[in-house]
Short mmCIF file of C-alpha atoms in Angstrom, two decimals:
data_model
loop_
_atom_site.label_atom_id
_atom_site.label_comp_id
_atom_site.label_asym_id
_atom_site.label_seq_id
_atom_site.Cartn_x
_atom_site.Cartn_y
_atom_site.Cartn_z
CA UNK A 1 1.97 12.56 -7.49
CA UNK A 2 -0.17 10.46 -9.76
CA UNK A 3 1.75 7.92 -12.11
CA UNK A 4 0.78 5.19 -14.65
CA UNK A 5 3.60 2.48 -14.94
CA UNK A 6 3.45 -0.46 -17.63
CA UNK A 7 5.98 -2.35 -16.39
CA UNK A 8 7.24 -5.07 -18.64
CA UNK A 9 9.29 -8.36 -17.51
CA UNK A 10 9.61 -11.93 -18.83
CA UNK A 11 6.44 -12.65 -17.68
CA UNK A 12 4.75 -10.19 -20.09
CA UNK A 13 3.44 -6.45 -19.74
CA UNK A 14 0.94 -5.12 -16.88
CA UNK A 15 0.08 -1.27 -15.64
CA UNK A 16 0.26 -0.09 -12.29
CA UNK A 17 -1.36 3.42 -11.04
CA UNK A 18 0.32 5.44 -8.81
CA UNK A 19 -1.22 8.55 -6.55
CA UNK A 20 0.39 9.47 -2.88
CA UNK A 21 -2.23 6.39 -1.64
CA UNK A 22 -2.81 3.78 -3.70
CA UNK A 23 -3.98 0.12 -3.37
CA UNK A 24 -4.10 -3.36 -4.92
CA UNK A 25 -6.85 -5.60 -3.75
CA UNK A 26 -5.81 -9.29 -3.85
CA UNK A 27 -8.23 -11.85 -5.40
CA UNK A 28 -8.35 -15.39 -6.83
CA UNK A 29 -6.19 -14.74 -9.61
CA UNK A 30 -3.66 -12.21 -8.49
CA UNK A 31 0.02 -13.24 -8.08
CA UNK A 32 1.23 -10.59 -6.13
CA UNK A 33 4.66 -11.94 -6.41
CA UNK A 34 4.44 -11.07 -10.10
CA UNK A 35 3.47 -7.71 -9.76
CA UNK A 36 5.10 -6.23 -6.81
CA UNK A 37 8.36 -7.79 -6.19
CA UNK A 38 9.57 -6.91 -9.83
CA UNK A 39 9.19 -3.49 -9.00
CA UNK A 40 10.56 -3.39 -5.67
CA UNK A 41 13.37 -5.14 -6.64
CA UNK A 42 13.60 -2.77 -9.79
CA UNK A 43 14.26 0.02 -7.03
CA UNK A 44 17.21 -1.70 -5.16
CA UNK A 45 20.63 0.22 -5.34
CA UNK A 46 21.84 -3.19 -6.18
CA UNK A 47 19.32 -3.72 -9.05
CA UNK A 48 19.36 -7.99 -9.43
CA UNK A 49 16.28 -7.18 -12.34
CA UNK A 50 18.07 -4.76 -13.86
CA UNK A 51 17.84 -5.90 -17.99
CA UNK A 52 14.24 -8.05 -17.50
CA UNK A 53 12.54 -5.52 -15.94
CA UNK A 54 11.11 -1.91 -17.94
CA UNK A 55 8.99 0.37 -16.85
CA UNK A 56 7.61 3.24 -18.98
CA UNK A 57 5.69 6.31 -17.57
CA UNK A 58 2.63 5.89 -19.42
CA UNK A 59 1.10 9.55 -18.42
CA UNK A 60 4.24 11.01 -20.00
CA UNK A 61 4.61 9.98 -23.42
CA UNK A 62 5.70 6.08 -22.44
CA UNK A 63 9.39 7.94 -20.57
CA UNK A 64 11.47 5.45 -19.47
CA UNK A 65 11.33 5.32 -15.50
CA UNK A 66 14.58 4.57 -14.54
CA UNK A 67 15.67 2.66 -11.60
CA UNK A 68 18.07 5.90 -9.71
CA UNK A 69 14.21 7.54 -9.62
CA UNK A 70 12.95 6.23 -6.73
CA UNK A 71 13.62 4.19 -3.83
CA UNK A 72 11.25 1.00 -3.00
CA UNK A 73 10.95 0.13 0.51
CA UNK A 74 8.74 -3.00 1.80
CA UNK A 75 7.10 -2.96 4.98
CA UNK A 76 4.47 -5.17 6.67
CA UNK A 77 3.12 -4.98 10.37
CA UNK A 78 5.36 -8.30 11.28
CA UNK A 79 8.51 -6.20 9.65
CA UNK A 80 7.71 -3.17 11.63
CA UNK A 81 8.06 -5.36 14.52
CA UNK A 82 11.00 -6.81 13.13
CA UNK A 83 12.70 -3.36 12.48
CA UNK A 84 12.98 -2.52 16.55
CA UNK A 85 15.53 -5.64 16.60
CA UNK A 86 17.58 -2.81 15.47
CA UNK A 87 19.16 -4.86 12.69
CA UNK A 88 21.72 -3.41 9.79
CA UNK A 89 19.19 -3.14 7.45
CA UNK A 90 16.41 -1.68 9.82
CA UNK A 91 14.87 2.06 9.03
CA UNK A 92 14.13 2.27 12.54
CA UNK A 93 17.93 1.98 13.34
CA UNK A 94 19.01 4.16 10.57
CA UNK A 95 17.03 6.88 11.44
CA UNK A 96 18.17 6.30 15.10
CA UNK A 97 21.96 7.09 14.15
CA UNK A 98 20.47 10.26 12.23
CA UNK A 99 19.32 11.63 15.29
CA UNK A 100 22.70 10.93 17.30
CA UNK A 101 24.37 11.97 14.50
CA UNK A 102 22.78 15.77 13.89
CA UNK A 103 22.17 15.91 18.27
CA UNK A 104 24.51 18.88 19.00
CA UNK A 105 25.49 17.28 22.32
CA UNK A 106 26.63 13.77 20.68
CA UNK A 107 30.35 14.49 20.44
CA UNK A 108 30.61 15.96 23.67
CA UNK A 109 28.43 12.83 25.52
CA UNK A 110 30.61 10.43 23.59
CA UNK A 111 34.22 12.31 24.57
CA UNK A 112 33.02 12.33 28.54
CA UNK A 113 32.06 8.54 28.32
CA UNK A 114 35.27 7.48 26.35
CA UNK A 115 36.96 9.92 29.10
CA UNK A 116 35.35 8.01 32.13
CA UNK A 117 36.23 4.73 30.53
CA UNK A 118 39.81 5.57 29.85
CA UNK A 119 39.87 6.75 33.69
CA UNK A 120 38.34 3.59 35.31
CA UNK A 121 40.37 1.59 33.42
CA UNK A 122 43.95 3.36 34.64
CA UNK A 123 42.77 3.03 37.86
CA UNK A 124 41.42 -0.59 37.96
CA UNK A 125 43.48 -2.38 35.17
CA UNK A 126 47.14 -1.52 36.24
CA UNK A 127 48.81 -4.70 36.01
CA UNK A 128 48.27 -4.75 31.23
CA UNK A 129 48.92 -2.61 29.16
CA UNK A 130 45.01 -2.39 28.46
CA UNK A 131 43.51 0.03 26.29
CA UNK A 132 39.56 0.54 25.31
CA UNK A 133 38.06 1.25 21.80
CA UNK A 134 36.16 4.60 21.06
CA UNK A 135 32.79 3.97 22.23
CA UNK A 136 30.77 5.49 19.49
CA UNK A 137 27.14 5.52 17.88
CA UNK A 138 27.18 2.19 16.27
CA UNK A 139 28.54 0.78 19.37
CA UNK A 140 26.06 2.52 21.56
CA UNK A 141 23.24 1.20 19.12
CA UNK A 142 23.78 -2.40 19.75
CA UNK A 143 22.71 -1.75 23.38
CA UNK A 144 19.55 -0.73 22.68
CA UNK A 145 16.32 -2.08 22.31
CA UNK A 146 12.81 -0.94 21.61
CA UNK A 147 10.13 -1.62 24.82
CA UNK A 148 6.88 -0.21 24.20
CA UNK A 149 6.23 -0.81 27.91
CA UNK A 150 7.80 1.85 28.59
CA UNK A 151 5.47 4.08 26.72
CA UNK A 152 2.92 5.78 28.77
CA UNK A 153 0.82 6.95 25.53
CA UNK A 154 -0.43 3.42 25.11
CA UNK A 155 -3.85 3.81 23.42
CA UNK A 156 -4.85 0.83 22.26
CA UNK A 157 -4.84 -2.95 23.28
CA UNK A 158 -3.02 -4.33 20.03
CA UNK A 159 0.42 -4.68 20.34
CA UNK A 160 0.56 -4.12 16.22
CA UNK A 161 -1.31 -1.01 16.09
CA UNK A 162 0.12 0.32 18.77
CA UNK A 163 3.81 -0.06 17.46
CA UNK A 164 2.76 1.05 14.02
CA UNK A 165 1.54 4.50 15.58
CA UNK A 166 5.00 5.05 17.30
CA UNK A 167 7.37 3.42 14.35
CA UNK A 168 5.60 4.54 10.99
CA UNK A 169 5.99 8.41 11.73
CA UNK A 170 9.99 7.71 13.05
CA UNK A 171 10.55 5.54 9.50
CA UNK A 172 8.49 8.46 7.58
CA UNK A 173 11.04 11.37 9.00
CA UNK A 174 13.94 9.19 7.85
CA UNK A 175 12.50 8.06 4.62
CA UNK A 176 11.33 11.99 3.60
CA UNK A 177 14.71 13.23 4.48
CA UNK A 178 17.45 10.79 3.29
CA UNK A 179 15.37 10.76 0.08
CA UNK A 180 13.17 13.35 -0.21
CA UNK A 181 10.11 12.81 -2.65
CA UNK A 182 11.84 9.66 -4.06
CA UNK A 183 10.32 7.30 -1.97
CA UNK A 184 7.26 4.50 -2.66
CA UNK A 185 6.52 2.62 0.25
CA UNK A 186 5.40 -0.66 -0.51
CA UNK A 187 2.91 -2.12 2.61
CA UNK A 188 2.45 -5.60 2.57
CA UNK A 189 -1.68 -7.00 3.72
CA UNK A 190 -1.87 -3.73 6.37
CA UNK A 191 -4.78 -6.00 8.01
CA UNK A 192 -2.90 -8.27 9.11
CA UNK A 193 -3.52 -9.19 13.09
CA UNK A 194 -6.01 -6.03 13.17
CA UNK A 195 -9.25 -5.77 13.70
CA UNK A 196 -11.92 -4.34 11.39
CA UNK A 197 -12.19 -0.86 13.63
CA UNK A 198 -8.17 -1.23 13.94
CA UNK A 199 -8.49 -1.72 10.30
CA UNK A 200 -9.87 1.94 9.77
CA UNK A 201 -7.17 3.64 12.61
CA UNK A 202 -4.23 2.03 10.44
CA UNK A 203 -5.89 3.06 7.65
CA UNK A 204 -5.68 6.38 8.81
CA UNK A 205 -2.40 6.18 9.88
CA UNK A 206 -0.63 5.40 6.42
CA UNK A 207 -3.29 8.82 4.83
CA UNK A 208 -1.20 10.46 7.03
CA UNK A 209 2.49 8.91 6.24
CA UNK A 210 1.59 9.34 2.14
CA UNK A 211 1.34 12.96 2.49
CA UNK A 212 5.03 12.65 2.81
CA UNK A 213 6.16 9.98 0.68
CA UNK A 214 3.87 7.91 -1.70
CA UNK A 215 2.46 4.77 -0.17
CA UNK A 216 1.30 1.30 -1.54
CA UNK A 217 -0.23 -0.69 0.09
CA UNK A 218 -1.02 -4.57 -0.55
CA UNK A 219 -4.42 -5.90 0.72
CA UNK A 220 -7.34 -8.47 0.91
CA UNK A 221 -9.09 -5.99 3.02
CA UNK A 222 -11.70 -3.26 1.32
CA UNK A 223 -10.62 -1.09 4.41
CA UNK A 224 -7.59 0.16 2.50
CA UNK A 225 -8.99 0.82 -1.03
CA UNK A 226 -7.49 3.87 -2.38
CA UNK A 227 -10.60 6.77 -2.02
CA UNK A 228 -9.73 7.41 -5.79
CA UNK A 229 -9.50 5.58 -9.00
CA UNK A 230 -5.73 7.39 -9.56
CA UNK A 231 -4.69 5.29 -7.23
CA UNK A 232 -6.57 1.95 -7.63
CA UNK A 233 -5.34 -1.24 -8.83
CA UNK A 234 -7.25 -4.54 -9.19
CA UNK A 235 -5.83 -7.30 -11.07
CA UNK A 236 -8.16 -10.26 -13.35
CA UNK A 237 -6.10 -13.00 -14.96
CA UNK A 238 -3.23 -11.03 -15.33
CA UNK A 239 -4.62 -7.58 -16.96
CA UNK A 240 -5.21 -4.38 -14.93
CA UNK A 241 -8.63 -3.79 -14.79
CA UNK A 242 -8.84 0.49 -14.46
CA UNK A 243 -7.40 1.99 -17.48
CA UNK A 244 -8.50 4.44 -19.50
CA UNK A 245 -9.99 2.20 -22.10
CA UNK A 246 -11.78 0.68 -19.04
CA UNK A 247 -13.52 4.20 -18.27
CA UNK A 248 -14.29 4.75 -21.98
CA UNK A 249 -16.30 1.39 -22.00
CA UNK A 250 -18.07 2.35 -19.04
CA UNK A 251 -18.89 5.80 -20.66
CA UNK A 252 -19.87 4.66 -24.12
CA UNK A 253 -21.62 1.32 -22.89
CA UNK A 254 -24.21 3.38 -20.61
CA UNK A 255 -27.80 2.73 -21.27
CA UNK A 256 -28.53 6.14 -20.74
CA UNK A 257 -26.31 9.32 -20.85
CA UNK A 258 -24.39 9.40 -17.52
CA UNK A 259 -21.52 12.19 -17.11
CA UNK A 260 -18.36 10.59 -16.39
CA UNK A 261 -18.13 12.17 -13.24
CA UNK A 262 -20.74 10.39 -11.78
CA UNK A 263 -19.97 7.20 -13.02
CA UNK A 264 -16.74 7.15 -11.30
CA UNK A 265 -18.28 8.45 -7.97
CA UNK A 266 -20.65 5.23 -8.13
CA UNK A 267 -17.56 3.17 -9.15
CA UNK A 268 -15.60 4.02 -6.70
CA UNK A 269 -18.23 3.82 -4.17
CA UNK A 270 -19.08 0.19 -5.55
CA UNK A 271 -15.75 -0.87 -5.41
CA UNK A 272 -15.36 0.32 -1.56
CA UNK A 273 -18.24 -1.12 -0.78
CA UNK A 274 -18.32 -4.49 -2.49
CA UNK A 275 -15.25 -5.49 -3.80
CA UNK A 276 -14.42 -8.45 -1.32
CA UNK A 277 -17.51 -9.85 -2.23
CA UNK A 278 -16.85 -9.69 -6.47
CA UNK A 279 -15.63 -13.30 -6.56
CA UNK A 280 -17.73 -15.01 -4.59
CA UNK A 281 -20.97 -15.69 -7.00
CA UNK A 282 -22.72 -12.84 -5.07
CA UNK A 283 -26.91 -12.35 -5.27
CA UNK A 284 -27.61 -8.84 -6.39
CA UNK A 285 -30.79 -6.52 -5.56
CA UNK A 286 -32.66 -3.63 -5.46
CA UNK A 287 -34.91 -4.67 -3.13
CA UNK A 288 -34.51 -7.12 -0.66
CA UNK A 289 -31.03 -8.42 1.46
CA UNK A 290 -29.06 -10.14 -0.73
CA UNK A 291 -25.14 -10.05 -0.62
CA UNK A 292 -24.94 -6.76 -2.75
CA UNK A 293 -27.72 -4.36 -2.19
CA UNK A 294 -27.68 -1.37 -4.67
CA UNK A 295 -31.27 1.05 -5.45
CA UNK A 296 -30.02 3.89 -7.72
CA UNK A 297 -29.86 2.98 -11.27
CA UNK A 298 -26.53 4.10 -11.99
CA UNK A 299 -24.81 1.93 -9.39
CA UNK A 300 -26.68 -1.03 -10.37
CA UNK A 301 -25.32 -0.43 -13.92
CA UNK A 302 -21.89 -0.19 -12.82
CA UNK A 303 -21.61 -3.33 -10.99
CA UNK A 304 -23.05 -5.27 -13.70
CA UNK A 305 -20.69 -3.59 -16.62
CA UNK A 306 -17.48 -4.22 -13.72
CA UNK A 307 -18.74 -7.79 -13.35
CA UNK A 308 -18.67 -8.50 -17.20
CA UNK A 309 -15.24 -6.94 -17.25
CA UNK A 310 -14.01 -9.36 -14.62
CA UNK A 311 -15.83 -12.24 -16.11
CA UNK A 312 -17.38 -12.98 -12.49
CA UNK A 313 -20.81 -14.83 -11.85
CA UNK A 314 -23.33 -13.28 -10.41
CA UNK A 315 -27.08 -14.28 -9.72
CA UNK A 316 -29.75 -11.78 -9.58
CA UNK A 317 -33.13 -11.05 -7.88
CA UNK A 318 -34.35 -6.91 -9.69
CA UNK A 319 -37.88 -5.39 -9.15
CA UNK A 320 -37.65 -3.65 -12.80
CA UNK A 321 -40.52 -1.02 -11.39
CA UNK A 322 -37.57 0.49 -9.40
CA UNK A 323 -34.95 1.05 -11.87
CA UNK A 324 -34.88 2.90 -15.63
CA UNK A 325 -35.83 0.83 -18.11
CA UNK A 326 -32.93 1.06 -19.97
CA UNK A 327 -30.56 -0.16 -17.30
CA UNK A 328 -32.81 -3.19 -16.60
CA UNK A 329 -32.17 -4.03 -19.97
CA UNK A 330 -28.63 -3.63 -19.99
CA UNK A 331 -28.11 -5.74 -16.71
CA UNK A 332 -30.53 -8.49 -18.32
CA UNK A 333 -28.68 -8.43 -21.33
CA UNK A 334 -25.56 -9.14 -19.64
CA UNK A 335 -26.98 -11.72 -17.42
CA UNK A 336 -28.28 -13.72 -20.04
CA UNK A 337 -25.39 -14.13 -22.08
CA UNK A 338 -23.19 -15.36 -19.17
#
């Protein structure tokens, strides 16, 4: 499901895009507190935003996207861990009781134990009038606990990964059938305590939980860049950076005539491949290591016209003999007026 939001609080007005993956990359100037939490909060069944926050479904005639719609759920890798505490609020213990619940044996495990219990107690307890409570699901939950020592599929050496393999598709089963298709999973900074190869395997691992229920995740990491632009957020100052009027620019501002189609294959394949390094001054080339190294034309000329849109320095080293003419104009155009 792809979705535009503009969501509007007393901070002012911002869009959001929506696909079954999508992605915000954190940088200098993105208060994540601002954009997120409003939402997720917005999505509570006990709404504390409702009256300061709107959101309008800008793909479909600015509808109001009301707050019953969907459910927001925030997750990070220390809450996963968190969730096999078992607490009252934990998706790992909700979906837990499900299964008890819907087990066809449940009633008749719980009626023998309360049975044996009620027997050892006649027999052992005779001098009080003693008498046991129903031992029952909630009761039998408390006693247990989540040891991933005792799992002999153990894979990997992070303790993380490893519990987001087992946990995520439990929390995903609950999640798609107590709601349905009503779900966004918010994922707070997925990178967190992984490596960059554990990077791509969680990576992997949430493709395969949005296919389900729509996932967004929170990052500083380019490993978890939505793979397209439907689903791609990046914040500057305040203001979403891919909108349509963003794409028209891009279109009408090329030096020469490039389809659309291609310029959002090199943008997104900019963006995966250089967006941590946006903010940081970088030294662009064509033909020698620098910090971003691009050859084709068309990619060079996308980087410099998302670069002017984020107001970013850059410095630059071109061989003009490898490039059209045109774009080497553009890109020195832009250069020297920053």
């Amino acid at each position: 499901m792809q979705m535009k939001w503009l969501v509007k609080n007393k901070e002012g007005k911002y869009q959001l895009n929506f696909a079954s993956y999508s992605s915000l990359f954190i940088n200098h100037t993105t208060d994540t507190e601002s954009f997120i939490k409003p939402v997720i909060q917005y999505f509570q069944p006990r709404n504390k935003v409702r009256g300061s926050v709107l959101i309008n479904d800008i793909t479909n005639d600015f509808e109001e996207v009301t707050h019953q719609r969907f459910q927001a759920f925030e997750l990070s890798n220390q809450g996963l861990k968190d969730t096999t505490q078992l607490g009252s609020k934990s998706l790992l213990k909700s979906q837990l009781k499900n299964e008890f619940l819907n087990h066809i044996e449940t009633d008749g495990y719980l009626l023998t134990i309360n049975t044996l219990i009620n027997d050892l107690i006649e027999t052992t307890v005779k001098d009080l009038p003693v008498r046991s409570k129903d031992f029952n699901i909630d009761l039998l939950l408390k006693l247990l606990e989540v040891d991933f020592d005792l799992d002999n599929r153990k894979e990997c050496n992070n303790t993380y990964l490893h519990q987001n393999k087992i946990l995520l598709p439990v929390i995903k089963k609950y999640l798609s059938s107590k709601f349905k298709d009503a779900v966004i999973l918010f994922f707070m900074f997925p990178e967190d305590y992984l490596s960059p190869r554990e990077q791509l395997e969680m990576k992997h691992l949430l493709t395969d939980i949005s296919n389900g229920i729509q996932v967004f995740v929170i990052t500083k990491s380019k490993y978890f860049l939505s793979d397209n632009l439907d689903g791609s957020n990046y914040f500057i100052y305040g203001e979403q950076l891919f909108t349509n009027e963003f794409l028209e620019d891009m279109e009408w501002e090329g030096p020469l005539s490039y389809d659309r189609a291609e310029l959002l294959k090199s943008l997104i394949r900019t963006i995966k491949n250089h967006v941590d390094v946006f903010e940081l001054n970088p030294l662009i080339s064509n033909y020698k290591q620098a910090d971003i190294v691009l050859f084709q034309s068309i990619d060079l000329y996308v980087l410099i016209f998302l670069m002017k849109k984020l107001k970013f320095k850059f410095e630059l080293d071109i061989d003009p003999k490898t490039i059209d003419t045109p774009v080497f104009d553009y890109i020195m155009d832009v250069y020297e007026k920053l």
